[in-house]
Each structure stands twice: as C-alpha cells, then as structure tokens.
Coordinates of N, CA and C in Angstrom, one line a residue:
M1 N 59.6 45.8 -183.5 CA 60.6 45.9 -182.5 C 61.6 47.0 -183.0
S2 N 61.9 47.9 -182.1 CA 62.8 49.0 -182.5 C 64.3 48.6 -182.4
V3 N 65.2 49.4 -182.9 CA 66.6 49.1 -182.8 C 67.1 49.1 -181.4
M4 N 66.5 50.0 -180.6 CA 66.9 50.1 -179.2 C 66.6 48.8 -178.4
N5 N 65.4 48.2 -178.7 CA 65.1 46.9 -178.1 C 66.0 45.8 -178.5
D6 N 66.4 45.8 -179.8 CA 67.4 44.8 -180.2 C 68.7 45.0 -179.5
R7 N 69.1 46.2 -179.3 CA 70.4 46.5 -178.6 C 70.3 46.0 -177.1
E8 N 69.1 46.2 -176.5 CA 68.9 45.7 -175.1 C 69.1 44.2 -175.0
L9 N 68.5 43.5 -176.0 CA 68.7 42.1 -176.0 C 70.1 41.7 -176.2
D10 N 70.8 42.4 -177.0 CA 72.3 42.1 -177.2 C 73.0 42.4 -175.9
I11 N 72.6 43.4 -175.1 CA 73.3 43.7 -173.9 C 73.3 42.5 -172.9
T12 N 72.1 41.8 -172.9 CA 72.0 40.6 -172.0 C 73.0 39.5 -172.5
H13 N 73.0 39.4 -173.8 CA 73.9 38.4 -174.4 C 75.4 38.7 -174.1
F14 N 75.7 40.0 -174.3 CA 77.1 40.5 -174.0 C 77.5 40.3 -172.6
H15 N 76.5 40.6 -171.7 CA 76.8 40.4 -170.3 C 77.1 39.0 -170.0
E16 N 76.4 38.0 -170.5 CA 76.7 36.6 -170.3 C 78.1 36.2 -170.9
L17 N 78.4 36.7 -172.1 CA 79.7 36.5 -172.7 C 80.8 37.0 -171.8
L18 N 80.7 38.2 -171.3 CA 81.7 38.8 -170.4 C 81.9 38.0 -169.2
Q19 N 80.8 37.6 -168.6 CA 80.8 36.8 -167.3 C 81.5 35.4 -167.6
Q20 N 81.2 34.8 -168.7 CA 81.8 33.5 -169.1 C 83.3 33.6 -169.3
R21 N 83.7 34.7 -170.0 CA 85.1 34.9 -170.2 C 85.8 35.2 -168.9
R22 N 85.2 36.0 -168.0 CA 85.8 36.2 -166.7 C 86.1 34.9 -165.9
V23 N 85.1 34.1 -165.9 CA 85.2 32.8 -165.2 C 86.3 32.0 -165.8
A24 N 86.4 31.9 -167.1 CA 87.4 31.1 -167.8 C 88.8 31.7 -167.5
L25 N 88.9 33.0 -167.5 CA 90.2 33.6 -167.2 C 90.6 33.3 -165.7
L26 N 89.7 33.4 -164.8 CA 90.0 33.1 -163.4 C 90.4 31.7 -163.2
D27 N 89.7 30.7 -163.9 CA 90.1 29.3 -163.8 C 91.5 29.1 -164.3
V28 N 91.8 29.7 -165.5 CA 93.2 29.5 -166.0 C 94.2 30.1 -165.1
A29 N 93.9 31.2 -164.5 CA 94.8 31.9 -163.5 C 95.1 31.0 -162.4
Q30 N 94.2 30.3 -161.8 CA 94.4 29.4 -160.7 C 95.3 28.2 -161.1
T31 N 95.1 27.7 -162.3 CA 96.0 26.5 -162.7 C 97.4 26.9 -163.2
G32 N 97.5 28.2 -163.6 CA 98.8 28.6 -164.1 C 99.8 29.3 -163.2
E33 N 99.4 29.5 -161.9 CA 100.2 30.2 -161.0 C 101.6 29.5 -160.7
S34 N 101.6 28.2 -160.8 CA 102.9 27.5 -160.5 C 104.0 27.8 -161.6
S35 N 103.6 28.2 -162.8 CA 104.5 28.5 -163.9 C 105.4 29.7 -163.6
A36 N 104.9 30.6 -162.8 CA 105.6 31.9 -162.6 C 106.5 31.9 -161.4
V37 N 106.7 30.8 -160.7 CA 107.5 30.7 -159.5 C 109.0 31.0 -159.9
T38 N 109.7 31.4 -159.0 CA 111.2 31.7 -159.2 C 111.9 30.5 -159.6
V39 N 112.8 30.7 -160.6 CA 113.6 29.5 -161.1 C 114.8 29.4 -160.2
V40 N 115.1 28.2 -159.8 CA 116.3 27.9 -158.9 C 117.5 28.1 -159.8
L41 N 118.5 28.8 -159.3 CA 119.7 29.1 -160.0 C 120.9 28.2 -159.7
D42 N 120.7 27.2 -158.9 CA 121.7 26.2 -158.5 C 122.0 25.3 -159.7
Q43 N 123.2 25.4 -160.3 CA 123.5 24.5 -161.5 C 123.6 23.1 -161.2
S44 N 123.8 22.7 -159.9 CA 123.8 21.3 -159.6 C 122.5 20.7 -159.6
C45 N 121.4 21.4 -159.5 CA 120.0 20.9 -159.6 C 119.5 20.9 -161.0
V46 N 119.9 21.9 -161.8 CA 119.4 22.0 -163.2 C 120.5 22.4 -164.1
G47 N 120.6 21.8 -165.3 CA 121.6 22.1 -166.2 C 121.4 23.5 -166.7
R48 N 122.5 24.1 -167.3 CA 122.4 25.5 -167.7 C 121.3 25.8 -168.8
L49 N 121.2 24.9 -169.8 CA 120.2 25.1 -170.8 C 118.8 24.9 -170.3
S50 N 118.7 23.9 -169.4 CA 117.4 23.6 -168.8 C 116.9 24.8 -167.9
R51 N 117.9 25.4 -167.2 CA 117.6 26.6 -166.4 C 117.2 27.7 -167.3
M52 N 117.9 27.9 -168.4 CA 117.5 29.0 -169.3 C 116.1 28.8 -169.9
D53 N 115.8 27.6 -170.2 CA 114.5 27.2 -170.7 C 113.4 27.5 -169.7
A54 N 113.7 27.2 -168.4 CA 112.8 27.4 -167.3 C 112.6 28.9 -167.1
M55 N 113.7 29.7 -167.2 CA 113.6 31.1 -167.0 C 112.8 31.8 -168.2
Q56 N 112.9 31.3 -169.4 CA 112.1 31.8 -170.5 C 110.7 31.4 -170.3
A57 N 110.4 30.2 -169.9 CA 109.0 29.8 -169.6 C 108.4 30.6 -168.5
Q58 N 109.2 31.0 -167.5 CA 108.8 31.8 -166.4 C 108.4 33.2 -166.9
A59 N 109.2 33.8 -167.7 CA 109.0 35.1 -168.3 C 107.7 35.1 -169.2
M60 N 107.5 34.0 -169.9 CA 106.3 33.9 -170.8 C 105.1 33.8 -169.9
S61 N 105.2 33.0 -168.8 CA 104.1 32.9 -167.9 C 103.7 34.2 -167.2
R62 N 104.7 35.0 -166.8 CA 104.5 36.3 -166.2 C 103.8 37.2 -167.2
E63 N 104.2 37.2 -168.4 CA 103.5 38.0 -169.4 C 102.1 37.6 -169.7
T64 N 101.9 36.3 -169.7 CA 100.5 35.8 -169.9 C 99.7 36.2 -168.7
N65 N 100.2 36.1 -167.5 CA 99.4 36.5 -166.3 C 99.1 38.0 -166.4
R66 N 100.1 38.8 -166.9 CA 99.9 40.3 -167.0 C 98.7 40.6 -168.0
R67 N 98.8 39.9 -169.1 CA 97.7 40.1 -170.1 C 96.4 39.7 -169.6
R68 N 96.4 38.6 -168.9 CA 95.1 38.1 -168.3 C 94.5 39.1 -167.3
E69 N 95.4 39.7 -166.5 CA 94.9 40.8 -165.6 C 94.4 42.0 -166.3
V70 N 95.0 42.4 -167.4 CA 94.5 43.5 -168.2 C 93.1 43.1 -168.8
E71 N 93.0 41.9 -169.3 CA 91.7 41.5 -169.9 C 90.6 41.5 -168.8
L72 N 91.0 41.0 -167.6 CA 90.0 41.0 -166.5 C 89.6 42.4 -166.1
R73 N 90.5 43.3 -166.1 CA 90.1 44.7 -165.8 C 89.2 45.3 -166.9
Q74 N 89.5 45.0 -168.1 CA 88.6 45.4 -169.2 C 87.3 44.8 -169.1
I75 N 87.2 43.6 -168.8 CA 85.9 42.9 -168.6 C 85.1 43.6 -167.5
G76 N 85.8 43.8 -166.4 CA 85.1 44.5 -165.2 C 84.6 45.9 -165.6
A77 N 85.4 46.6 -166.4 CA 84.9 47.9 -166.8 C 83.7 47.8 -167.8
A78 N 83.7 46.8 -168.7 CA 82.6 46.6 -169.6 C 81.3 46.2 -168.8
L79 N 81.5 45.4 -167.8 CA 80.3 45.0 -166.9 C 79.8 46.2 -166.2
R80 N 80.7 47.1 -165.7 CA 80.2 48.4 -165.1 C 79.5 49.3 -166.1
R81 N 80.0 49.3 -167.3 CA 79.3 50.1 -168.4 C 77.9 49.5 -168.6
I82 N 77.7 48.2 -168.6 CA 76.4 47.6 -168.7 C 75.5 48.1 -167.6
E83 N 76.0 48.0 -166.3 CA 75.2 48.4 -165.2 C 74.8 49.9 -165.3
D84 N 75.7 50.7 -165.8 CA 75.5 52.2 -165.9 C 74.7 52.6 -167.1
G85 N 74.4 51.6 -168.0 CA 73.6 51.9 -169.2 C 74.5 52.5 -170.3
E86 N 75.8 52.4 -170.2 CA 76.7 53.0 -171.2 C 77.4 52.0 -172.1
F87 N 77.0 50.8 -172.0 CA 77.6 49.7 -172.8 C 77.3 49.9 -174.3
G88 N 78.3 49.8 -175.1 CA 78.1 49.8 -176.5 C 78.4 51.2 -177.1
D89 N 78.6 52.2 -176.3 CA 79.0 53.5 -176.7 C 80.4 53.8 -176.5
C90 N 81.1 54.4 -177.5 CA 82.5 54.8 -177.4 C 82.8 55.7 -176.3
L91 N 83.7 55.4 -175.4 CA 84.1 56.3 -174.3 C 84.7 57.6 -174.7
E92 N 85.2 57.6 -176.0 CA 85.9 58.8 -176.4 C 84.9 59.8 -177.1
C93 N 84.2 59.3 -178.1 CA 83.3 60.2 -178.9 C 81.8 60.0 -178.6
G94 N 81.4 58.9 -177.9 CA 80.1 58.7 -177.5 C 79.2 58.1 -178.5
K95 N 79.7 57.8 -179.7 CA 78.9 57.2 -180.7 C 78.8 55.7 -180.5
P96 N 77.8 55.0 -181.0 CA 77.7 53.6 -180.8 C 78.8 52.8 -181.5
I97 N 79.3 51.9 -180.8 CA 80.4 51.0 -181.3 C 79.7 50.0 -182.2
P98 N 80.2 49.7 -183.4 CA 79.5 48.8 -184.3 C 79.4 47.4 -183.7
L99 N 78.3 46.8 -184.0 CA 77.9 45.5 -183.4 C 79.0 44.4 -183.7
L100 N 79.5 44.4 -184.9 CA 80.6 43.4 -185.2 C 81.8 43.6 -184.3
R101 N 82.1 44.8 -184.0 CA 83.3 45.1 -183.1 C 83.0 44.5 -181.7
L102 N 81.8 44.8 -181.2 CA 81.4 44.3 -179.9 C 81.3 42.7 -179.9
Q103 N 80.9 42.1 -181.0 CA 80.8 40.7 -181.0 C 82.2 40.1 -181.0
Y104 N 83.2 40.7 -181.7 CA 84.5 40.3 -181.7 C 85.2 40.3 -180.3
N105 N 84.9 41.5 -179.6 CA 85.4 41.7 -178.2 C 84.4 42.5 -177.4
P106 N 83.6 41.9 -176.6 CA 82.6 42.6 -175.9 C 83.1 43.6 -174.9
A107 N 84.4 43.5 -174.5 CA 85.0 44.4 -173.5 C 85.6 45.6 -174.2
V108 N 85.5 45.8 -175.5 CA 86.0 46.9 -176.2 C 85.3 48.2 -175.7
A109 N 86.1 49.3 -175.5 CA 85.5 50.5 -175.0 C 85.5 51.7 -176.0
L110 N 86.2 51.5 -177.2 CA 86.3 52.5 -178.1 C 85.9 52.1 -179.5
C111 N 85.4 53.0 -180.3 CA 85.1 52.7 -181.7 C 86.4 52.6 -182.5
V112 N 86.4 52.2 -183.7 CA 87.7 52.0 -184.5 C 88.3 53.4 -184.7
P113 N 87.6 54.4 -185.1 CA 88.3 55.7 -185.3 C 89.0 56.2 -184.0
C114 N 88.4 56.0 -182.9 CA 88.9 56.5 -181.6 C 90.0 55.6 -181.1
A115 N 90.0 54.4 -181.4 CA 91.0 53.4 -181.0 C 92.3 53.7 -181.6

C-alpha cells in the first residue's frame, strides 16, 4: 500500500471527525442561545451584583458563540477542501500538513511554518 492510499484512508476518517464536530457544535449552539439574551437593567428585578454577574455571563456566552461560529466556518472550509481534493495541503505553501497536526485539529489549513 502506498503513502497516497494511506492518506486517502485518513481523509475518510478526517471527514467523519469534521462532521461529528460540526454536529456537536450545532447541538451546543441550540442549547446555549438563551445565555446570550439581553440582561434586564431594572434594579428592582435583579440586585446590582447579580446584574453584573449576569452581564459578565452574557459577554462570555457571546464570545463562546463567536468562537463556535469561527470553528464551524473552519470545519466547512475543511470539508470543501476534502471535496476539492486539497485536504491536508497547506493553503499557503502547498506542502503536506503533518499528520499529527491534522489529528490534533482536522480543520487546520496551514502547516506550522506558515501559521
């Protein structure tokens, strides 16, 4: 079996990993939407410190949602690279991305020197 055939088998595995991660992120997104709602500023409803805690939690939730969206875009781009036969090659220099780097994050698009 040649190296190319091994890489093709890995592509199937990476495709499954990317799909599973996408599904997991979308599931979390559906359950976490209520955390980012606007905090009520009426002090008669919520104490000052509780309101500040709620506002901090809201900001953290928004940042988590932003990061999730970035990761979903990266996963989508990686899946398109698989479809186009370009998965595993650095987008900057064109050299193969090391297998360990892809195993750590299958959505990665650059080799270490280019990153």
